[in-house]
C-alpha positions as a printed Julia matrix, in Angstrom:
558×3 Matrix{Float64}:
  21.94    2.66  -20.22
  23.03    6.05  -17.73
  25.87    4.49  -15.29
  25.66    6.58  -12.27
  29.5     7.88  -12.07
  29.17   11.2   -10.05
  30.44   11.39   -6.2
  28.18   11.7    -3.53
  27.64   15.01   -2.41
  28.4    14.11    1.36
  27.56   17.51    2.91
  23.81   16.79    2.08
  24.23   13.9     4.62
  26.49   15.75    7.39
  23.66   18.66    6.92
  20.83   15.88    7.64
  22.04   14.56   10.44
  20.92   15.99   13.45
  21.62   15.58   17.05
  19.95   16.95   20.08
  21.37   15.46   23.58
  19.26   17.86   25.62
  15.75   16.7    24.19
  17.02   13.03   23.56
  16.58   13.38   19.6
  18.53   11.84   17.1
  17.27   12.73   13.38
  18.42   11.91    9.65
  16.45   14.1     6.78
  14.12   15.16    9.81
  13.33   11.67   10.76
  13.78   10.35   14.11
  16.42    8.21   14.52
  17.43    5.59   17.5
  20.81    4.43   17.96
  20.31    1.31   19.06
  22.4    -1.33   20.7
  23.24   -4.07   17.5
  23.7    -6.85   20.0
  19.87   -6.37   21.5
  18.33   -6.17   18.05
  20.59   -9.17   17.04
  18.99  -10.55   19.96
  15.67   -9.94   18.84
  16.27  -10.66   15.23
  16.61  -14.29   16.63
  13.97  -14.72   18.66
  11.69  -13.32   16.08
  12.89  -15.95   13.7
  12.49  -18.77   16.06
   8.9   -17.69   17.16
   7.51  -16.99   13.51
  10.04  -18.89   11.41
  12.93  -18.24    8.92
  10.39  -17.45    6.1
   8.16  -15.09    8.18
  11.02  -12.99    9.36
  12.58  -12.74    6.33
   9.05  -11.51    5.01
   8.45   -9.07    7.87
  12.31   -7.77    7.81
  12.09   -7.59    3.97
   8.73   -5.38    4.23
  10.38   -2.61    7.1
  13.7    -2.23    5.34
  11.52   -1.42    2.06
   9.63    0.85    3.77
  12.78    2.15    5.42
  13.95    2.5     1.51
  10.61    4.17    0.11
  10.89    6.8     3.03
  14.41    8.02    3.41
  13.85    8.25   -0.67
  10.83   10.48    0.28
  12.47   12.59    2.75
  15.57   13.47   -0.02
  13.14   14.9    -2.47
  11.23   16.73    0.15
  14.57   18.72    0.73
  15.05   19.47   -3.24
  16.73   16.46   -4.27
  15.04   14.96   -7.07
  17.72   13.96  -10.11
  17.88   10.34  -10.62
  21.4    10.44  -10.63
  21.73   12.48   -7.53
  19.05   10.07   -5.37
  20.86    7.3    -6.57
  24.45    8.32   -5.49
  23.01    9.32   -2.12
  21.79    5.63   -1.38
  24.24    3.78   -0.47
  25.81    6.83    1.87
  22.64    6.85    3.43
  22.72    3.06    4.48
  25.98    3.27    5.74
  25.36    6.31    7.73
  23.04    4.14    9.64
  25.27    1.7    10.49
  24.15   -1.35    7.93
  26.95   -2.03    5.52
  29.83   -0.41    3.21
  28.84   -0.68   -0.11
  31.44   -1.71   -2.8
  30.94   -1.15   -6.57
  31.14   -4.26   -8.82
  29.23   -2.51  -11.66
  27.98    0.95  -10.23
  24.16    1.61  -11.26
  22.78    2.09  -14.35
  19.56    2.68  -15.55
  17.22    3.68  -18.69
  14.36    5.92  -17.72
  12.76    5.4   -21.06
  12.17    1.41  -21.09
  12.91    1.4   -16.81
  15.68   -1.06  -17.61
  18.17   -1.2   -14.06
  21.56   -2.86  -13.4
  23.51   -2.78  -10.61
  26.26   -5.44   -8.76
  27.34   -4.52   -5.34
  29.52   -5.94   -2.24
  28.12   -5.37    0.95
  31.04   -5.05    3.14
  30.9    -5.59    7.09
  26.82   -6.43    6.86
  25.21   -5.59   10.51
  22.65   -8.61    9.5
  25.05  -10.73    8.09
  26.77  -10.8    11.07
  24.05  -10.84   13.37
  22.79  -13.91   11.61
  26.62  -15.68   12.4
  26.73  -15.04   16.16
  22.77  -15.7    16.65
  21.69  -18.7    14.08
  24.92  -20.03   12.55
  25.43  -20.32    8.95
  22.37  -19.83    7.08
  21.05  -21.44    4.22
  20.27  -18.89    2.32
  20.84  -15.0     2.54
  20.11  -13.07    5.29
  20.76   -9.4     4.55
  16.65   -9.04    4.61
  16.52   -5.72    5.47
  19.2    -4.28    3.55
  17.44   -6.01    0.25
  14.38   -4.56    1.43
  15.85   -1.05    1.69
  17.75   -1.4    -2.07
  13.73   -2.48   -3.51
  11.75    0.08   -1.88
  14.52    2.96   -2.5
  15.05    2.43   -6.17
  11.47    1.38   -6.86
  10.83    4.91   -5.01
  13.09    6.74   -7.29
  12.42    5.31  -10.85
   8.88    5.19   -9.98
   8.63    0.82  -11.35
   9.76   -1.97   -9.16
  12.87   -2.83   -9.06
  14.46   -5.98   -7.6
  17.82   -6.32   -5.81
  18.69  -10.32   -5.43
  21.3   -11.36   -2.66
  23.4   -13.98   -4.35
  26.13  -14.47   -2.1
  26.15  -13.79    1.65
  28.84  -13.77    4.58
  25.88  -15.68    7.09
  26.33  -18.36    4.1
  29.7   -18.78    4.49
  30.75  -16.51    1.34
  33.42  -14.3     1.59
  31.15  -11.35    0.86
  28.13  -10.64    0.51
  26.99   -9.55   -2.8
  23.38   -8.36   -4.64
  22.65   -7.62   -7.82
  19.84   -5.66   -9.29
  17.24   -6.23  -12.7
  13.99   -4.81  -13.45
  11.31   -6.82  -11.89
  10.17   -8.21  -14.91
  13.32   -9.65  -16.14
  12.72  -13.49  -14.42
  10.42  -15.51  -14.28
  10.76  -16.38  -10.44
  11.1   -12.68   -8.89
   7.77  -12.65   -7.51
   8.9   -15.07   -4.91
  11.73  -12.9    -4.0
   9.4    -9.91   -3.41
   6.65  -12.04   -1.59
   6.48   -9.66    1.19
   4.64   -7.44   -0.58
   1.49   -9.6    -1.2
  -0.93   -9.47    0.94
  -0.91  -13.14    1.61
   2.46  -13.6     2.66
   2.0   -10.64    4.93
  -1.1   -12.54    6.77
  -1.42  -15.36    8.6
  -2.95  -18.81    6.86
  -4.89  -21.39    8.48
  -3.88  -25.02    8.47
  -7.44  -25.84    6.8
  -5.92  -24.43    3.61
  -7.75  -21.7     0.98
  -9.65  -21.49   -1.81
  -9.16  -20.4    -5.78
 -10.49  -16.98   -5.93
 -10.37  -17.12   -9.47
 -12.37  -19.94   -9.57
 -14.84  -18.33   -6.63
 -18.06  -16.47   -8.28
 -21.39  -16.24   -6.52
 -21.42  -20.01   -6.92
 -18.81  -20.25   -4.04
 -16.84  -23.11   -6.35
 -14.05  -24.81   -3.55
 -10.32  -25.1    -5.11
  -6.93  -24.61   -4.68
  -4.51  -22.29   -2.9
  -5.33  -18.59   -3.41
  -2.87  -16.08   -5.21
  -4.12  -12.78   -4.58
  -1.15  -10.58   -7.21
  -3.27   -7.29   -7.23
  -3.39   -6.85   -3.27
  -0.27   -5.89   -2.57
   1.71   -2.72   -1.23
   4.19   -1.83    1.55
   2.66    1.77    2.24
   1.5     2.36    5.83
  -2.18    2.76    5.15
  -2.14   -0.71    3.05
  -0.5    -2.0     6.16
  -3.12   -0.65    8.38
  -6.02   -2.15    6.62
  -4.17   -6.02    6.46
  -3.09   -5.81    9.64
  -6.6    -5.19   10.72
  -7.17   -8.1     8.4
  -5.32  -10.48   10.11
  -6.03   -9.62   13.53
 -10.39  -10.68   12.51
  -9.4   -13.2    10.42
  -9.33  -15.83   12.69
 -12.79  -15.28   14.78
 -16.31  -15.56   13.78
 -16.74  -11.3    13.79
 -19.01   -9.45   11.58
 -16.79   -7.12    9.58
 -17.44   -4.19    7.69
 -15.37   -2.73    4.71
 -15.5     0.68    4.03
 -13.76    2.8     1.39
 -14.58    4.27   -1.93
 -15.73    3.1    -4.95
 -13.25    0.97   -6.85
 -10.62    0.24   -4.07
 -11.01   -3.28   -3.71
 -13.32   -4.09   -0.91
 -14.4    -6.97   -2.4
 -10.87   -8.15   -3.05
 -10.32   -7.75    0.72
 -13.69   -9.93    1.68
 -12.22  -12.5    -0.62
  -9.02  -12.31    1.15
 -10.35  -12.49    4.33
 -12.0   -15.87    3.76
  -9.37  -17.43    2.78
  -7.45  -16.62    5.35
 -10.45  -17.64    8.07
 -11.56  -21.1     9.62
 -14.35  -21.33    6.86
 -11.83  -21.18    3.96
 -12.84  -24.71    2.27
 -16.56  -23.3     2.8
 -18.58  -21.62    0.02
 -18.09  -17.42   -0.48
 -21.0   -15.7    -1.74
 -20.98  -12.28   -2.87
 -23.9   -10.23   -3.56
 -23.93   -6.68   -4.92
 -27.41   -5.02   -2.81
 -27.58   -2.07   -5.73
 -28.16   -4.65   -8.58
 -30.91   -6.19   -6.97
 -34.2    -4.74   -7.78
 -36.38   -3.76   -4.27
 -39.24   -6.36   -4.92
 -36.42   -8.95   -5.45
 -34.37   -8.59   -2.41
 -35.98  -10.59   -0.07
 -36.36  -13.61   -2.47
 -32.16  -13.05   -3.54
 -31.23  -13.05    0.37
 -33.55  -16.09    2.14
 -34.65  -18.1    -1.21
 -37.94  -18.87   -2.66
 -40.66  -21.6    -2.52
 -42.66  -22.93   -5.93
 -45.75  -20.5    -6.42
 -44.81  -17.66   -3.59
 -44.94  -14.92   -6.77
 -45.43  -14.4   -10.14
 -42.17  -16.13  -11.74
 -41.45  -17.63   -9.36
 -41.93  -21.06  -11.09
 -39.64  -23.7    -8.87
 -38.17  -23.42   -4.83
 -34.68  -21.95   -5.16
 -32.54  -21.28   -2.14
 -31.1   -17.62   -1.36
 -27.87  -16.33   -0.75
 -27.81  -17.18    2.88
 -28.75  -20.58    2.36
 -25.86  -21.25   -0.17
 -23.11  -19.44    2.05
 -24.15  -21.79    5.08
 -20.93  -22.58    6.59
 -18.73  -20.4     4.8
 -18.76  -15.84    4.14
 -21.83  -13.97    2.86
 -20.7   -10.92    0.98
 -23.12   -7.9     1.09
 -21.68   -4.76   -0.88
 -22.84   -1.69   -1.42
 -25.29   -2.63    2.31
 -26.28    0.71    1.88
 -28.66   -0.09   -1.16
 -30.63   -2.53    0.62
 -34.48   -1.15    1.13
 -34.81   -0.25    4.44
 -37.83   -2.9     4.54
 -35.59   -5.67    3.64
 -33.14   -3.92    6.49
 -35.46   -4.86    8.96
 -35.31   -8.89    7.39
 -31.68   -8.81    7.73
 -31.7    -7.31   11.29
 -33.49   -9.97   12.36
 -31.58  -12.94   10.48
 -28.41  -11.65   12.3
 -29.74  -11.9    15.39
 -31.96  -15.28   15.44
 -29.56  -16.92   12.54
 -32.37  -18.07   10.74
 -34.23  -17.97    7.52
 -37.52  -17.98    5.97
 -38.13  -18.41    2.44
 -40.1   -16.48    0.76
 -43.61  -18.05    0.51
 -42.61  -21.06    2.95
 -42.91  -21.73    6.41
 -40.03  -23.58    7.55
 -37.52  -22.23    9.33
 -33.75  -23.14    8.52
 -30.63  -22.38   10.86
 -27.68  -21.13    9.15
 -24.42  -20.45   10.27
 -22.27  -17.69    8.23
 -19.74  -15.71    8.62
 -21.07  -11.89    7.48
 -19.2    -9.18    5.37
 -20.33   -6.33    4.27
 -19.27   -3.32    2.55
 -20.43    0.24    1.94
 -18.46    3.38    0.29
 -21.27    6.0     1.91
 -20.46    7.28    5.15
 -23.42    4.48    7.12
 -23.42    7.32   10.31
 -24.68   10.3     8.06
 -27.25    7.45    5.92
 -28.04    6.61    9.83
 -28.38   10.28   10.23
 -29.84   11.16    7.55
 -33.17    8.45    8.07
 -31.67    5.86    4.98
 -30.64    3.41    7.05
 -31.56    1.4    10.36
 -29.23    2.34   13.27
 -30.02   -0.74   14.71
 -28.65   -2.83   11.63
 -25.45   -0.19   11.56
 -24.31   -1.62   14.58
 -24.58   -5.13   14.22
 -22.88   -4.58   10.9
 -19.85   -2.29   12.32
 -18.38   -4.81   14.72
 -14.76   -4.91   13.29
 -14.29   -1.86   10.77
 -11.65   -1.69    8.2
 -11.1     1.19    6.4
  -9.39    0.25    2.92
  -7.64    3.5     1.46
  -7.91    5.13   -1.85
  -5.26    4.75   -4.04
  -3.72    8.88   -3.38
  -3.21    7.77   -0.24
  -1.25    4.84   -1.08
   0.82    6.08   -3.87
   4.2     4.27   -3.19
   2.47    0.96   -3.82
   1.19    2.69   -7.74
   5.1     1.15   -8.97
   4.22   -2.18   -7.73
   0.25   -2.34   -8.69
   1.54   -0.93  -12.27
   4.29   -3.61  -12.85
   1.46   -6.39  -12.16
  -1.14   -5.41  -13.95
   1.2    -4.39  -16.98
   2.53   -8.11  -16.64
  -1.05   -9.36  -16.19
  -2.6    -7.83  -19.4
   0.68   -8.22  -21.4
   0.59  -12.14  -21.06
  -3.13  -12.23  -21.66
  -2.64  -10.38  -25.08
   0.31  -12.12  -26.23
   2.68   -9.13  -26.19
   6.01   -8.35  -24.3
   6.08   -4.57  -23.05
   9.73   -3.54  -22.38
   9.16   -0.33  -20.38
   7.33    2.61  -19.5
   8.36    5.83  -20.13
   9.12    8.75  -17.17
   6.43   11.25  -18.34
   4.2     8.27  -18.21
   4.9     7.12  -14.55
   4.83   10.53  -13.55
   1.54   11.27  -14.33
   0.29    8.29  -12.89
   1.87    8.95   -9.61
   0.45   12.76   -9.73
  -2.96   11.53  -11.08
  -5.48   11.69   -8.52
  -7.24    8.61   -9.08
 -10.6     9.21   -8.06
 -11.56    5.64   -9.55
  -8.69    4.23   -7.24
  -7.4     0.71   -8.11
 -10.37   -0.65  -10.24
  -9.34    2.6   -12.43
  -5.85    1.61  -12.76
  -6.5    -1.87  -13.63
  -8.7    -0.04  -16.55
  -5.75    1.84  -17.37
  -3.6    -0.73  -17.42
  -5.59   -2.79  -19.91
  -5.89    0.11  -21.93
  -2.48    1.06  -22.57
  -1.05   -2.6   -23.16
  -3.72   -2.94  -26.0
  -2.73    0.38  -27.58
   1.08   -0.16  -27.27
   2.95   -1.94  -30.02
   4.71   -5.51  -29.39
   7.93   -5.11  -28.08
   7.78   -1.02  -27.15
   7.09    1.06  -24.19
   4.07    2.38  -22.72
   4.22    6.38  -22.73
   1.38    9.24  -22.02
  -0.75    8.93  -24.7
  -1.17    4.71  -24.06
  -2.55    5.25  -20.69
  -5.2     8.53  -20.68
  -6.88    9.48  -23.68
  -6.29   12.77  -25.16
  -8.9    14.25  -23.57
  -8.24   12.69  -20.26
  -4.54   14.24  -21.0
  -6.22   17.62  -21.0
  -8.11   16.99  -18.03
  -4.99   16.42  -15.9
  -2.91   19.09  -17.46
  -5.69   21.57  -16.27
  -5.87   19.49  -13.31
  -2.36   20.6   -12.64
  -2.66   24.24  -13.89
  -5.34   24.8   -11.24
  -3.29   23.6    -8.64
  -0.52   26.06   -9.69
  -2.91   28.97   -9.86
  -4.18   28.16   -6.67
  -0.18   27.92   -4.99
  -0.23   31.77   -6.83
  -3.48   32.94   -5.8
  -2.25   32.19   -2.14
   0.98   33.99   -2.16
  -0.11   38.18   -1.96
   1.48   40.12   -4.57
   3.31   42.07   -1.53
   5.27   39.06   -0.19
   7.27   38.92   -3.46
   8.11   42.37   -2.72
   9.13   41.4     0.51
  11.37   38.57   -0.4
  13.05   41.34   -2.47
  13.66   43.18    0.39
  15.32   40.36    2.29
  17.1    39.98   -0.52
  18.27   43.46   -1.05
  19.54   43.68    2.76
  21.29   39.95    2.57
  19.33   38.73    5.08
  20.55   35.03    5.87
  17.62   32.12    5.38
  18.36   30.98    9.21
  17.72   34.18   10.42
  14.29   34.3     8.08
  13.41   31.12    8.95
  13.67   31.87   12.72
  11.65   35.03   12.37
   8.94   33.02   10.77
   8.87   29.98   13.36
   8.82   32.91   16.1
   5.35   34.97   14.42
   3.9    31.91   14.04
   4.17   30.66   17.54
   3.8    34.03   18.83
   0.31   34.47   16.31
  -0.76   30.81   17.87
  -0.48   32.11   21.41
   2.27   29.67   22.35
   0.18   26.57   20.87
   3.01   24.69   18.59
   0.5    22.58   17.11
  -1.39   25.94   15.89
   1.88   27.7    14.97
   2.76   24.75   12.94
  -0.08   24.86   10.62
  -0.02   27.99    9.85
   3.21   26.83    7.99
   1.77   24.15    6.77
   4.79   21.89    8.84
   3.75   18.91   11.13
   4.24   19.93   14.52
   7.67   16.99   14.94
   9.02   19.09   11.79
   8.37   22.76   13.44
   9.63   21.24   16.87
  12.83   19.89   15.05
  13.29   23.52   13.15
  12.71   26.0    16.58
  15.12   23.84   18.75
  17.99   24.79   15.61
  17.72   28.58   17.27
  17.28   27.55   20.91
């Protein structure tokens, strides 16, 4: 394995820093920054851990320092920085820059970007948490540098582009004379998913004391079991974040919610997560997909049947409400539904009860309803497709699940589980994937989102050999290769196509006359502004900047 041995360059990180007294702005790589008393936060660290628990905090802590990680990696490459060896020797400046610890070599970092193999053993000198933990809590039990483990994961995950874990095993809040972590590849031990728990979706929400069900025991037949694992909903990015926080708020009440998102990025997984998280968790979940059913059949799939009501229909059967009574109906694809049987399920909403198809009785039912759509309902509302009426009783509590571009720091850790997944359920041990490989995947564009990775996945495990790594040609086929390569070509012809020949000629000229960049720079913020009439939010699109970065860059030449 490569042993990272070069020196920091430390004028990246004097350059990054930035301080602005008059506007009250701290930032590091064009992030804002507060500098915040340690004693307050230790403060807060404490009563955070005695309001949620040790486990919770550790779980939230874990999850912002590894988002900390995955964005200060970000924010390096966005300024040119994107060696393995150079991100990696940055890292550890970074952290102490903010204040956290001084890191201290054991074994300095090593890595093989072929097979993703990682090994690192550090001391974390003078640890902010560490000590915060001593004065607040006492000594602990177990480690409590939670955010600085978080921040090693997410950075180094970020960079190799394939989880890896960093493991505190020995801490100063233990009693220890330092406190030390080491780091492996993810897949190296048998019990690192508990140390990465924050991740999952079901650490991250709350659980009910009436327990949950076995998902992968839970088909349309609702089947009761044990405690859920849900491995494949997991992710630290903010828009992942978004849609289980949203999750968690609903989970508890009786609300109607409605999951929207494209095709393939796991609205039904999310349904299934939000029963078990819910008062009806030891209830049945039914799930129903409204686009297999055929239109004459709807009615008699929804409410049930009685003996002789059709052709067929040879013996009373009860529908899908009946069997979810007490528990979560699952409609997906809602948009499907006939808009005759629209009207039916209007009304079964709003009077909670049923009629069987060909019988008289009326039965009460009480269900929680999900449903899920990946059409825009307003524009099918719009457009005469669907009841406006029934749009609203449906969107009650909307959550938005994101496709999978818009999540692409969680593509290490979806990879590394569905690579484990498929390799135990073949029988073979994969030992890596390659760079090129990972690369592609995180520029691919994924319009099948995570049901397409999961594909993927499968795929490549299958055609890899026992004992190797997965590489380009195990994951897309060759055609598929060519797709993306094109994919990628366009994109560069379209960067060309937007710079006129004449600027290149103009950048020759600035050249020529040894014009400084500062003093380029400035004249561009300046005709932007000037073109947007004074409106910064205007002037900053037209260099494709958000306005906090064009703000940050105009007060460098005020």
């Amino acid at each position: 394995m490569k042993e990272i041995t070069q020196k920091p360059d430390y004028s990246i990180l004097h350059s990054a820093i930035q301080s602005d007294v008059e506007n009250g702005e701290i930032r590091l790589l064009d992030q804002r920054m507060l500098l915040l008393h340690g004693f307050s936060l230790a403060v807060l660290r404490r009563e955070i851990i005695d309001k949620m628990g040790s486990d919770k905090a550790r779980e939230m802590f874990s999850r912002l320092g590894y988002q900390q990680g995955v964005e200060d990696c970000r924010h390096l490459k966005e300024t040119g920085i994107d060696c393995i060896d150079d991100l990696l020797s940055i890292a550890p400046l970074l952290r102490e820059k903010e204040g956290f610890v001084y890191n201290l070599a054991i074994e300095r970092m090593q890595y093989d970007d072929k097979t993703g193999e990682f090994w690192g053993d550090y001391l974390w000198e003078n640890s902010w948490e560490a000590e915060a933990h001593l004065d607040q809590c006492g000594v602990s039990g177990s480690p409590a540098c939670w955010m600085m483990t978080g921040y090693a994961c997410g950075f180094t995950t970020a960079v190799m582009g394939r989880p890896v874990l960093w493991r505190e095993v020995e801490c100063r809040a233990m009693g220890h004379e330092h406190c030390r972590v080491v780091a492996m590849p993810l897949e190296e031990g048998d019990d690192l998913y508990q140390h990465l728990s924050f991740m999952k979706i079901e650490e991250f929400i709350s659980t009910p004391k009436s327990g949950r069900i076995d998902l992968d025991q839970l088909g349309s037949d609702g089947v009761k079991g044990s405690p859920v694992d849900l491995p494949d909903l997991v992710g630290t990015s903010p828009a992942f974040n978004r849609a289980a926080t949203l999750l968690k708020k609903v989970a508890a009440t009786d609300s109607t919610v409605l999951f929207t998102g494209e095709s393939g990025v796991g609205k039904e997984r999310f349904s299934q997560a939000l029963h078990s998280i819910s008062q009806r968790a030891d209830k049945p979940f039914i799930s129903i997909n409204c686009a297999a059913i055929p239109s004459e059949l709807v009615e008699a799939e929804l409410f049930g049947v009685e003996k002789g009501a059709f052709t067929g229909a040879t013996a009373s059967r009860p529908g899908k409400f009946e069997r979810a009574d007490g528990g979560t109906l699952f409609l997906d694809e809602v948009s499907s539904l006939p808009f005759h049987a629209q009207g039916k399920l209007l009304r079964v909403l709003q009077e909670r009860e049923i009629e069987r198809v060909g019988g008289v009785d009326v039965r009460s039912i009480d269900i929680r309803l999900v449903a899920a759509a990946n059409v825009n309902l307003k524009e099918e509302v719009k457009q005469g497709r669907f009841r406006e009426d029934l749009f609203y009783r449906l969107n009650v509590f909307p959550i938005e699940i994101p496709p999978l571009r818009k999540r692409r720091d969680d593509i290490p850790l979806l990879l590394n589980l569905f690579i484990h997944k498929f390799s135990a359920a073949n029988g073979k041990t994969i030992n890596g994937i390659t760079k090129t490989a990972v690369d592609a995947l995180m520029r691919y564009s994924w319009p099948g989102n995570i049901r397409e990775l999961v594909n993927i996945c499968e795929r490549a495990v299958i055609l890899a050999d026992d004992g190797g790594s997965l590489d380009l040609e195990h994951l897309f086929t060759s055609e598929e290769i060519l797709e993306a390569q094109q994919e990628m070509a366009d994109r560069q012809d379209e960067t060309s196509d937007a710079v006129p020949g004449d600027t290149y000629s103009a950048v020759e000229s600035i050249l020529n006359h040894a014009v400084s960049f500062e003093d380029v720079e400035n004249m561009m913020l300046e005709q932007a502004l000037q073109r947007s009439e004074g409106n910064v939010s205007a002037a900053a699109r037209l260099l494709n900047l958000k306005r906090g970065q064009f703000e940050y860059r105009m007060k460098k030449y005020r």
